[in-house]
Amino acid sequence: MATDTLSETTGGRVCVIGAGLAGLAAATLLADSGRAVTVLEARDRVGGRVWSERLDTPLGAAVIERGAEFVLDGYTAFGELLAATGLRLADTGMSYYIRHPADLPAVTVDQIAAVGAQAAKLAAERPELTTALAAIEATGADEDVRRVLQARVEISAAARADAVRADIFEHVGSFKQLPSWRVAGGNQRLPLELAERLGDQVRLGVTVTTVEQSHGPHGPAGLVLVRSDAGEELYDAAVVALPLAVLRAGRVRVPMPDWKRQALETLVPGDACKWHLPLAERPKTSAVMSAQGRFWSWTAREGSGEVAPVLNAFMGSADAIAAHRVLDSPETEGWSEQLRATRPGLLEADGAEPLITRWPADPFALGAYTSQPANPAADVDAIQAPVGAVHFAGEYADTSYMGLMEGAIRSGQRAARQLLTDGA
């Protein structure tokens, strides 16, 4: 339990700030290595932007993902943690990568994939094509195909196509027909299992305000002082596992020299909202997008193998969210109407109202996930480097799987190994 006065000794303790996947992955590795770990989480739940809930439908409750949803190809660290916790994946029966454009039906999925592959090839061959938009324009493809491709990139990146790197086509912007999974019973089961194993080392409802190197008089030099609404404590080291937007907004004061701040400023924080509507029947699996509206919707199988009676939707990029006024509660009918217009064959539950999750308005997230930056000056070493005994983790800090659950886990494990190697 946090104290009002500083601990006299730390006993080799490490404080992890944030109980999302990054923080819990770091804490798990540190605890397994024999470190005394304390995880402080401001929310009343673990998981951060991995958040599963049950939605009532006429056919029973269905599990929805209000945050991170799809487990994609190459999620090896994610898979290892699943195996360690005894959880399993469920095939969604649809592909995250393939979406039919409802508002430009003449554009085929094959055309989108072909031009996407061409854009990726051009980006690899021509270094001057630094942004996704530049690579798309360089294809010289039909205008409507380019419009759909740009929309697809901006939805998936949750940011403008002229602000993200052209190699996005190799990750979330891919068009390959690959399977997509979810954790059976909800993705949040993984952070819940990790937190259960850590037990009372995880403290919920504790809002950290300051993380700083101790130089006296509050404690011995070289230690880390953590201040929260529960008091102050000293640790040998800390792992700050907070969303990029929260760090950049200064919601928690952390050691941030100019080199670190400048490195984080090169990254592109994304904005996204999600939408879930109960249905009166189990539809077929599907994936449909609106190029003009910058959103897509899907129906997918749940852990039982049946298709859930829920229409799910995702809107990406600050521009789209502002245009639809999704952050203004009374104005969300516009987005709902457009969504329904793209899915006329689905039977809604009587009196059903959509459940909308607005991540930019979440005070502990201030947005969605991070996109690969177009800025070639992005300094990966500086993004990942500790400041003294304060280490950093989060999906933004993993260059291979930036913005994804896999990246969050890898970043947490990297920060923990870094800390152990440094001997903090």
Tab-separated table of C-alpha atoms in Angstrom:
chain	number	residue	atom	x	y	z
A	1	MET	CA	0.000	0.000	0.000
A	2	ALA	CA	1.301	3.473	-0.870
A	3	THR	CA	2.462	5.547	2.077
A	4	ASP	CA	2.331	9.251	2.859
A	5	THR	CA	6.037	9.273	3.622
A	6	LEU	CA	8.924	7.894	1.640
A	7	SER	CA	10.130	4.356	2.190
A	8	GLU	CA	13.488	4.302	3.945
A	9	THR	CA	14.828	1.614	1.620
A	10	THR	CA	13.739	0.373	-1.771
A	11	GLY	CA	14.966	-3.218	-1.642
A	12	GLY	CA	15.545	-3.293	-5.407
A	13	ARG	CA	11.997	-2.253	-6.232
A	14	VAL	CA	10.702	-1.170	-9.613
A	15	CYS	CA	7.594	0.935	-10.212
A	16	VAL	CA	5.655	0.423	-13.430
A	17	ILE	CA	3.295	3.280	-14.282
A	18	GLY	CA	0.391	2.018	-16.351
A	19	ALA	CA	-1.334	-1.377	-16.377
A	20	GLY	CA	-1.912	-1.683	-20.095
A	21	LEU	CA	-0.288	-4.471	-22.075
A	22	ALA	CA	3.069	-2.672	-22.180
A	23	GLY	CA	3.202	-2.092	-18.442
A	24	LEU	CA	1.976	-5.561	-17.524
A	25	ALA	CA	4.403	-7.215	-19.957
A	26	ALA	CA	7.258	-5.286	-18.341
A	27	ALA	CA	6.065	-6.064	-14.821
A	28	THR	CA	5.646	-9.764	-15.587
A	29	LEU	CA	9.167	-10.115	-16.951
A	30	LEU	CA	10.632	-8.139	-14.041
A	31	ALA	CA	8.718	-10.184	-11.463
A	32	ASP	CA	9.791	-13.419	-13.145
A	33	SER	CA	13.377	-12.149	-12.879
A	34	GLY	CA	13.033	-11.738	-9.124
A	35	ARG	CA	12.377	-8.015	-8.940
A	36	ALA	CA	9.901	-6.543	-6.491
A	37	VAL	CA	7.435	-4.770	-8.756
A	38	THR	CA	4.649	-2.306	-8.070
A	39	VAL	CA	2.246	-1.416	-10.896
A	40	LEU	CA	0.291	1.831	-10.488
A	41	GLU	CA	-2.794	2.312	-12.663
A	42	ALA	CA	-5.070	5.357	-12.664
A	43	ARG	CA	-8.084	3.487	-14.042
A	44	ASP	CA	-10.241	1.129	-12.028
A	45	ARG	CA	-9.361	-1.675	-14.456
A	46	VAL	CA	-6.307	-3.088	-16.182
A	47	GLY	CA	-5.784	-3.240	-19.925
A	48	GLY	CA	-5.653	0.439	-20.878
A	49	ARG	CA	-6.689	0.640	-24.522
A	50	VAL	CA	-7.405	-3.099	-24.501
A	51	TRP	CA	-10.952	-3.082	-23.157
A	52	SER	CA	-13.517	-5.852	-23.603
A	53	GLU	CA	-17.151	-5.559	-22.548
A	54	ARG	CA	-20.346	-7.563	-22.886
A	55	LEU	CA	-23.085	-6.070	-25.051
A	56	ASP	CA	-26.663	-7.284	-24.615
A	57	THR	CA	-28.404	-8.461	-27.778
A	58	PRO	CA	-31.689	-10.317	-28.384
A	59	LEU	CA	-29.609	-13.480	-28.888
A	60	GLY	CA	-27.656	-13.102	-25.650
A	61	ALA	CA	-24.636	-11.121	-24.519
A	62	ALA	CA	-21.766	-10.719	-26.984
A	63	VAL	CA	-18.211	-9.686	-26.174
A	64	ILE	CA	-17.100	-6.500	-27.927
A	65	GLU	CA	-13.739	-4.765	-28.048
A	66	ARG	CA	-13.993	-1.093	-27.222
A	67	GLY	CA	-10.269	-0.756	-27.881
A	68	ALA	CA	-7.654	-2.905	-29.610
A	69	GLU	CA	-9.377	-5.710	-31.468
A	70	PHE	CA	-7.486	-7.762	-34.026
A	71	VAL	CA	-4.624	-10.158	-33.371
A	72	LEU	CA	-2.667	-10.179	-36.612
A	73	ASP	CA	-0.044	-12.208	-38.401
A	74	GLY	CA	3.360	-12.132	-36.686
A	75	TYR	CA	2.127	-11.607	-33.118
A	76	THR	CA	4.751	-13.889	-31.586
A	77	ALA	CA	5.199	-12.131	-28.221
A	78	PHE	CA	1.411	-11.957	-27.860
A	79	GLY	CA	1.186	-15.679	-28.627
A	80	GLU	CA	3.819	-16.561	-26.047
A	81	LEU	CA	1.915	-14.723	-23.323
A	82	LEU	CA	-1.326	-16.405	-24.400
A	83	ALA	CA	0.321	-19.810	-24.099
A	84	ALA	CA	1.721	-18.922	-20.677
A	85	THR	CA	-1.710	-17.881	-19.402
A	86	GLY	CA	-3.662	-20.729	-20.989
A	87	LEU	CA	-5.766	-18.471	-23.213
A	88	ARG	CA	-6.591	-19.238	-26.833
A	89	LEU	CA	-7.313	-17.322	-30.009
A	90	ALA	CA	-10.598	-17.402	-31.903
A	91	ASP	CA	-10.669	-16.955	-35.683
A	92	THR	CA	-12.917	-14.008	-36.606
A	93	GLY	CA	-13.809	-15.605	-39.941
A	94	MET	CA	-12.988	-12.365	-41.780
A	95	SER	CA	-9.807	-10.525	-42.636
A	96	TYR	CA	-8.821	-7.219	-41.087
A	97	TYR	CA	-6.884	-6.485	-44.272
A	98	ILE	CA	-9.729	-6.820	-46.811
A	99	ARG	CA	-12.582	-4.267	-46.881
A	100	HIS	CA	-15.158	-3.659	-49.605
A	101	PRO	CA	-15.709	0.062	-50.396
A	102	ALA	CA	-19.454	0.679	-50.038
A	103	ASP	CA	-19.449	4.207	-51.447
A	104	LEU	CA	-17.243	3.367	-54.453
A	105	PRO	CA	-18.513	-0.120	-55.372
A	106	ALA	CA	-16.872	-0.037	-58.817
A	107	VAL	CA	-13.493	-0.270	-57.084
A	108	THR	CA	-12.761	-3.939	-56.418
A	109	VAL	CA	-10.800	-5.532	-53.620
A	110	ASP	CA	-8.372	-6.909	-56.209
A	111	GLN	CA	-7.736	-3.405	-57.579
A	112	ILE	CA	-7.066	-2.055	-54.102
A	113	ALA	CA	-4.634	-4.886	-53.368
A	114	ALA	CA	-2.819	-4.473	-56.695
A	115	VAL	CA	-2.347	-0.716	-56.328
A	116	GLY	CA	-1.413	-1.141	-52.675
A	117	ALA	CA	1.303	-3.609	-53.682
A	118	GLN	CA	2.476	-1.170	-56.360
A	119	ALA	CA	2.649	1.678	-53.813
A	120	ALA	CA	4.668	-0.516	-51.444
A	121	LYS	CA	7.082	-1.454	-54.253
A	122	LEU	CA	7.532	2.167	-55.310
A	123	ALA	CA	8.159	3.229	-51.726
A	124	ALA	CA	10.882	0.588	-51.408
A	125	GLU	CA	12.521	1.642	-54.681
A	126	ARG	CA	12.234	5.418	-54.374
A	127	PRO	CA	13.509	6.868	-51.063
A	128	GLU	CA	12.001	10.262	-51.862
A	129	LEU	CA	8.509	8.752	-51.442
A	130	THR	CA	8.574	9.092	-47.686
A	131	THR	CA	4.839	9.259	-47.038
A	132	ALA	CA	2.022	6.827	-47.751
A	133	LEU	CA	0.202	9.511	-49.741
A	134	ALA	CA	3.243	10.172	-51.928
A	135	ALA	CA	3.546	6.469	-52.705
A	136	ILE	CA	-0.143	6.219	-53.551
A	137	GLU	CA	-0.012	9.232	-55.871
A	138	ALA	CA	3.103	7.869	-57.573
A	139	THR	CA	1.194	4.786	-58.746
A	140	GLY	CA	-0.750	6.880	-61.245
A	141	ALA	CA	-3.701	4.552	-60.706
A	142	ASP	CA	-7.340	5.423	-61.357
A	143	GLU	CA	-8.452	8.316	-59.148
A	144	ASP	CA	-11.180	6.351	-57.374
A	145	VAL	CA	-8.788	3.515	-56.585
A	146	ARG	CA	-6.305	6.006	-55.148
A	147	ARG	CA	-9.084	7.614	-53.090
A	148	VAL	CA	-10.049	4.263	-51.611
A	149	LEU	CA	-6.425	3.351	-50.932
A	150	GLN	CA	-5.776	6.665	-49.187
A	151	ALA	CA	-8.915	6.254	-47.099
A	152	ARG	CA	-7.921	2.713	-46.175
A	153	VAL	CA	-4.502	3.926	-44.996
A	154	GLU	CA	-5.927	6.838	-43.008
A	155	ILE	CA	-8.530	4.670	-41.300
A	156	SER	CA	-5.975	2.040	-40.302
A	157	ALA	CA	-3.283	4.541	-39.336
A	158	ALA	CA	-5.830	6.729	-37.513
A	159	ALA	CA	-3.918	9.622	-39.047
A	160	ARG	CA	-3.430	11.471	-42.333
A	161	ALA	CA	-1.742	9.585	-45.176
A	162	ASP	CA	0.677	12.483	-45.689
A	163	ALA	CA	1.873	12.138	-42.076
A	164	VAL	CA	2.712	8.426	-41.979
A	165	ARG	CA	5.487	6.445	-43.602
A	166	ALA	CA	5.103	4.648	-46.885
A	167	ASP	CA	6.065	1.318	-45.315
A	168	ILE	CA	2.672	1.237	-43.591
A	169	PHE	CA	1.684	-1.022	-46.511
A	170	GLU	CA	3.727	-3.780	-44.883
A	171	HIS	CA	1.756	-3.696	-41.624
A	172	VAL	CA	-1.699	-2.287	-40.812
A	173	GLY	CA	-1.978	-0.981	-44.357
A	174	SER	CA	-1.414	-4.397	-45.907
A	175	PHE	CA	-3.947	-5.855	-48.346
A	176	LYS	CA	-2.922	-9.484	-48.167
A	177	GLN	CA	-5.676	-12.027	-47.525
A	178	LEU	CA	-4.487	-12.998	-44.041
A	179	PRO	CA	-6.595	-14.288	-41.149
A	180	SER	CA	-7.486	-12.182	-38.113
A	181	TRP	CA	-8.081	-13.392	-34.576
A	182	ARG	CA	-9.279	-12.241	-31.175
A	183	VAL	CA	-8.703	-13.739	-27.767
A	184	ALA	CA	-11.611	-16.079	-27.081
A	185	GLY	CA	-13.788	-14.333	-24.514
A	186	GLY	CA	-12.215	-10.923	-25.123
A	187	ASN	CA	-8.736	-9.456	-25.575
A	188	GLN	CA	-8.818	-7.943	-22.095
A	189	ARG	CA	-8.575	-11.448	-20.680
A	190	LEU	CA	-4.830	-11.321	-21.344
A	191	PRO	CA	-4.081	-8.234	-19.208
A	192	LEU	CA	-6.512	-9.547	-16.586
A	193	GLU	CA	-4.605	-12.827	-16.393
A	194	LEU	CA	-1.251	-11.048	-16.192
A	195	ALA	CA	-2.558	-8.773	-13.438
A	196	GLU	CA	-3.979	-11.725	-11.516
A	197	ARG	CA	-0.570	-13.374	-11.532
A	198	LEU	CA	0.999	-10.196	-10.193
A	199	GLY	CA	-1.644	-10.048	-7.464
A	200	ASP	CA	-1.468	-7.176	-5.006
A	201	GLN	CA	1.555	-5.797	-6.829
A	202	VAL	CA	-1.022	-4.109	-9.090
A	203	ARG	CA	-2.734	-1.094	-7.530
A	204	LEU	CA	-5.750	0.356	-9.310
A	205	GLY	CA	-7.165	3.844	-8.928
A	206	VAL	CA	-3.772	5.417	-8.211
A	207	THR	CA	-3.044	8.498	-10.311
A	208	VAL	CA	0.655	9.207	-10.690
A	209	THR	CA	1.510	12.885	-11.046
A	210	THR	CA	5.321	12.945	-11.053
A	211	VAL	CA	8.191	10.581	-11.785
A	212	GLU	CA	11.630	12.069	-11.146
A	213	GLN	CA	15.194	11.196	-10.333
A	214	SER	CA	15.902	11.679	-6.649
A	215	HIS	CA	18.759	14.061	-5.934
A	216	GLY	CA	17.867	14.727	-2.290
A	217	PRO	CA	16.607	15.911	0.097
A	218	HIS	CA	13.699	13.481	-0.408
A	219	GLY	CA	15.890	10.425	-0.913
A	220	PRO	CA	19.284	9.069	-1.925
A	221	ALA	CA	20.616	10.193	-5.284
A	222	GLY	CA	20.113	7.757	-8.142
A	223	LEU	CA	16.716	6.532	-7.008
A	224	VAL	CA	13.362	7.331	-8.604
A	225	LEU	CA	10.743	9.299	-6.719
A	226	VAL	CA	7.133	8.568	-7.700
A	227	ARG	CA	4.416	10.932	-6.527
A	228	SER	CA	0.741	10.016	-6.772
A	229	ASP	CA	-2.560	10.872	-5.156
A	230	ALA	CA	-1.766	8.043	-2.717
A	231	GLY	CA	1.527	9.522	-1.527
A	232	GLU	CA	5.214	9.350	-2.423
A	233	GLU	CA	7.554	6.381	-2.740
A	234	LEU	CA	11.133	5.693	-3.749
A	235	TYR	CA	12.133	2.976	-6.189
A	236	ASP	CA	15.377	1.827	-7.725
A	237	ALA	CA	13.910	2.273	-11.188
A	238	ALA	CA	10.666	2.930	-13.006
A	239	VAL	CA	9.022	1.939	-16.274
A	240	VAL	CA	6.684	4.607	-17.641
A	241	ALA	CA	4.132	2.727	-19.761
A	242	LEU	CA	1.740	5.521	-20.697
A	243	PRO	CA	0.185	6.442	-24.061
A	244	LEU	CA	2.224	8.779	-26.230
A	245	ALA	CA	-0.465	11.474	-26.178
A	246	VAL	CA	-0.498	11.460	-22.372
A	247	LEU	CA	3.275	11.832	-22.244
A	248	ARG	CA	3.290	14.651	-24.776
A	249	ALA	CA	0.492	16.479	-22.976
A	250	GLY	CA	2.469	16.424	-19.729
A	251	ARG	CA	-0.377	14.806	-17.781
A	252	VAL	CA	2.310	12.978	-15.802
A	253	ARG	CA	5.558	14.838	-15.244
A	254	VAL	CA	8.433	12.562	-16.206
A	255	PRO	CA	12.131	13.200	-16.925
A	256	MET	CA	12.012	14.671	-20.410
A	257	PRO	CA	15.294	16.199	-21.619
A	258	ASP	CA	15.248	17.950	-24.990
A	259	TRP	CA	16.608	14.932	-26.894
A	260	LYS	CA	13.786	12.764	-25.562
A	261	ARG	CA	11.071	15.323	-26.149
A	262	GLN	CA	12.235	15.985	-29.704
A	263	ALA	CA	12.279	12.258	-30.473
A	264	LEU	CA	8.702	11.815	-29.247
A	265	GLU	CA	7.558	14.841	-31.236
A	266	THR	CA	8.478	13.055	-34.477
A	267	LEU	CA	5.811	10.415	-33.822
A	268	VAL	CA	2.222	10.704	-35.057
A	269	PRO	CA	-0.444	10.023	-32.416
A	270	GLY	CA	-3.640	8.718	-33.982
A	271	ASP	CA	-7.272	9.405	-33.158
A	272	ALA	CA	-10.069	6.867	-33.380
A	273	CYS	CA	-13.579	6.110	-32.214
A	274	LYS	CA	-15.454	2.799	-32.145
A	275	TRP	CA	-19.159	1.997	-32.540
A	276	HIS	CA	-21.102	-1.172	-31.678
A	277	LEU	CA	-24.751	-1.937	-32.469
A	278	PRO	CA	-26.769	-4.997	-31.294
A	279	LEU	CA	-28.403	-6.978	-34.095
A	280	ALA	CA	-31.499	-9.170	-34.029
A	281	GLU	CA	-29.835	-11.969	-36.000
A	282	ARG	CA	-26.470	-13.565	-36.600
A	283	PRO	CA	-25.240	-12.204	-39.953
A	284	LYS	CA	-22.515	-13.534	-42.192
A	285	THR	CA	-18.974	-12.305	-41.590
A	286	SER	CA	-18.213	-9.111	-43.483
A	287	ALA	CA	-15.949	-6.069	-43.768
A	288	VAL	CA	-17.141	-2.861	-45.455
A	289	MET	CA	-15.586	0.599	-45.575
A	290	SER	CA	-16.658	4.135	-46.427
A	291	ALA	CA	-13.889	5.940	-48.279
A	292	GLN	CA	-15.508	9.340	-47.902
A	293	GLY	CA	-16.476	8.832	-44.275
A	294	ARG	CA	-13.122	7.342	-43.214
A	295	PHE	CA	-14.687	4.461	-41.311
A	296	TRP	CA	-15.220	0.741	-41.738
A	297	SER	CA	-17.537	-1.815	-40.181
A	298	TRP	CA	-17.467	-5.564	-39.765
A	299	THR	CA	-19.280	-8.606	-38.432
A	300	ALA	CA	-17.186	-11.449	-37.081
A	301	ARG	CA	-17.187	-14.753	-35.271
A	302	GLU	CA	-16.809	-14.881	-31.523
A	303	GLY	CA	-15.145	-17.514	-29.360
A	304	SER	CA	-18.025	-19.965	-29.808
A	305	GLY	CA	-17.426	-20.018	-33.555
A	306	GLU	CA	-20.752	-18.341	-34.278
A	307	VAL	CA	-20.999	-14.872	-35.780
A	308	ALA	CA	-21.801	-12.379	-33.023
A	309	PRO	CA	-25.083	-10.444	-33.474
A	310	VAL	CA	-23.189	-7.138	-33.413
A	311	LEU	CA	-22.198	-4.611	-36.063
A	312	ASN	CA	-18.798	-3.174	-35.140
A	313	ALA	CA	-17.303	-0.012	-36.608
A	314	PHE	CA	-14.124	2.060	-36.399
A	315	MET	CA	-13.434	5.617	-37.517
A	316	GLY	CA	-9.815	6.710	-37.897
A	317	SER	CA	-8.082	10.126	-38.070
A	318	ALA	CA	-8.712	13.405	-36.290
A	319	ASP	CA	-10.020	14.973	-39.494
A	320	ALA	CA	-12.767	12.374	-39.891
A	321	ILE	CA	-13.774	12.523	-36.237
A	322	ALA	CA	-14.012	16.311	-36.395
A	323	ALA	CA	-15.964	16.228	-39.668
A	324	HIS	CA	-18.516	13.826	-38.188
A	325	ARG	CA	-18.535	15.639	-34.821
A	326	VAL	CA	-18.260	12.285	-33.071
A	327	LEU	CA	-16.877	13.879	-29.913
A	328	ASP	CA	-20.076	15.932	-29.585
A	329	SER	CA	-22.564	13.528	-28.007
A	330	PRO	CA	-25.729	15.033	-29.536
A	331	GLU	CA	-24.201	14.944	-33.013
A	332	THR	CA	-23.295	11.255	-33.265
A	333	GLU	CA	-26.483	10.488	-35.167
A	334	GLY	CA	-24.762	11.632	-38.355
A	335	TRP	CA	-22.130	8.889	-38.124
A	336	SER	CA	-24.750	6.311	-37.133
A	337	GLU	CA	-26.892	7.206	-40.142
A	338	GLN	CA	-23.943	6.899	-42.517
A	339	LEU	CA	-22.964	3.573	-41.008
A	340	ARG	CA	-26.452	2.176	-41.364
A	341	ALA	CA	-26.562	3.361	-44.974
A	342	THR	CA	-23.502	1.238	-45.773
A	343	ARG	CA	-25.091	-1.865	-44.176
A	344	PRO	CA	-28.748	-1.901	-45.338
A	345	GLY	CA	-29.169	-5.683	-45.147
A	346	LEU	CA	-28.571	-6.057	-41.406
A	347	LEU	CA	-31.488	-6.446	-39.016
A	348	GLU	CA	-31.040	-4.248	-35.959
A	349	ALA	CA	-32.388	-5.166	-32.549
A	350	ASP	CA	-35.591	-3.299	-31.685
A	351	GLY	CA	-34.815	0.009	-30.003
A	352	ALA	CA	-31.082	-0.635	-30.200
A	353	GLU	CA	-28.756	2.291	-29.652
A	354	PRO	CA	-25.098	2.161	-30.641
A	355	LEU	CA	-22.404	2.144	-27.979
A	356	ILE	CA	-19.732	4.672	-28.950
A	357	THR	CA	-16.211	4.806	-27.517
A	358	ARG	CA	-14.397	8.100	-28.020
A	359	TRP	CA	-10.700	7.537	-27.379
A	360	PRO	CA	-9.594	11.170	-27.931
A	361	ALA	CA	-11.914	12.161	-25.065
A	362	ASP	CA	-10.556	9.494	-22.702
A	363	PRO	CA	-8.450	11.383	-20.114
A	364	PHE	CA	-6.087	8.423	-19.628
A	365	ALA	CA	-5.495	7.896	-23.366
A	366	LEU	CA	-6.156	11.218	-25.172
A	367	GLY	CA	-6.297	9.319	-28.447
A	368	ALA	CA	-5.808	5.962	-30.069
A	369	TYR	CA	-2.528	4.364	-31.104
A	370	THR	CA	0.609	5.731	-32.732
A	371	SER	CA	1.357	5.638	-36.435
A	372	GLN	CA	4.679	5.064	-38.131
A	373	PRO	CA	5.969	8.635	-38.638
A	374	ALA	CA	6.749	10.041	-42.049
A	375	ASN	CA	9.445	12.200	-40.476
A	376	PRO	CA	12.791	10.599	-41.438
A	377	ALA	CA	14.391	12.326	-38.461
A	378	ALA	CA	12.635	9.973	-36.038
A	379	ASP	CA	15.355	8.752	-33.686
A	380	VAL	CA	14.439	5.214	-32.657
A	381	ASP	CA	17.282	4.966	-30.140
A	382	ALA	CA	16.173	8.180	-28.450
A	383	ILE	CA	12.519	7.084	-28.405
A	384	GLN	CA	13.445	3.855	-26.632
A	385	ALA	CA	16.303	5.132	-24.448
A	386	PRO	CA	15.866	5.498	-20.685
A	387	VAL	CA	16.432	8.749	-18.867
A	388	GLY	CA	18.585	7.730	-15.952
A	389	ALA	CA	16.714	4.960	-14.148
A	390	VAL	CA	13.403	5.849	-15.818
A	391	HIS	CA	12.571	3.540	-18.720
A	392	PHE	CA	9.825	3.928	-21.313
A	393	ALA	CA	7.369	1.445	-22.813
A	394	GLY	CA	4.270	1.663	-24.969
A	395	GLU	CA	3.102	0.664	-28.431
A	396	TYR	CA	4.726	3.856	-29.768
A	397	ALA	CA	8.178	2.600	-28.714
A	398	ASP	CA	8.303	-0.517	-30.897
A	399	THR	CA	9.225	0.240	-34.488
A	400	SER	CA	8.300	-3.190	-35.915
A	401	TYR	CA	4.751	-3.288	-34.512
A	402	MET	CA	4.128	0.355	-33.656
A	403	GLY	CA	0.505	1.043	-32.737
A	404	LEU	CA	-0.365	-2.616	-32.190
A	405	MET	CA	-0.875	-4.904	-29.198
A	406	GLU	CA	2.199	-6.850	-30.262
A	407	GLY	CA	4.218	-3.647	-30.190
A	408	ALA	CA	2.966	-2.814	-26.692
A	409	ILE	CA	4.065	-6.199	-25.361
A	410	ARG	CA	7.429	-6.093	-27.109
A	411	SER	CA	8.104	-2.579	-25.845
A	412	GLY	CA	7.352	-3.587	-22.260
A	413	GLN	CA	9.610	-6.608	-22.464
A	414	ARG	CA	12.354	-4.523	-24.088
A	415	ALA	CA	12.158	-1.910	-21.323
A	416	ALA	CA	12.308	-4.628	-18.656
A	417	ARG	CA	15.352	-6.293	-20.251
A	418	GLN	CA	16.986	-2.895	-20.632
A	419	LEU	CA	16.431	-2.203	-16.956
A	420	LEU	CA	17.798	-5.597	-15.898
A	421	THR	CA	20.835	-5.179	-18.144
A	422	ASP	CA	21.532	-1.725	-16.732
A	423	GLY	CA	21.511	-3.244	-13.254
A	424	ALA	CA	19.069	-0.692	-11.874
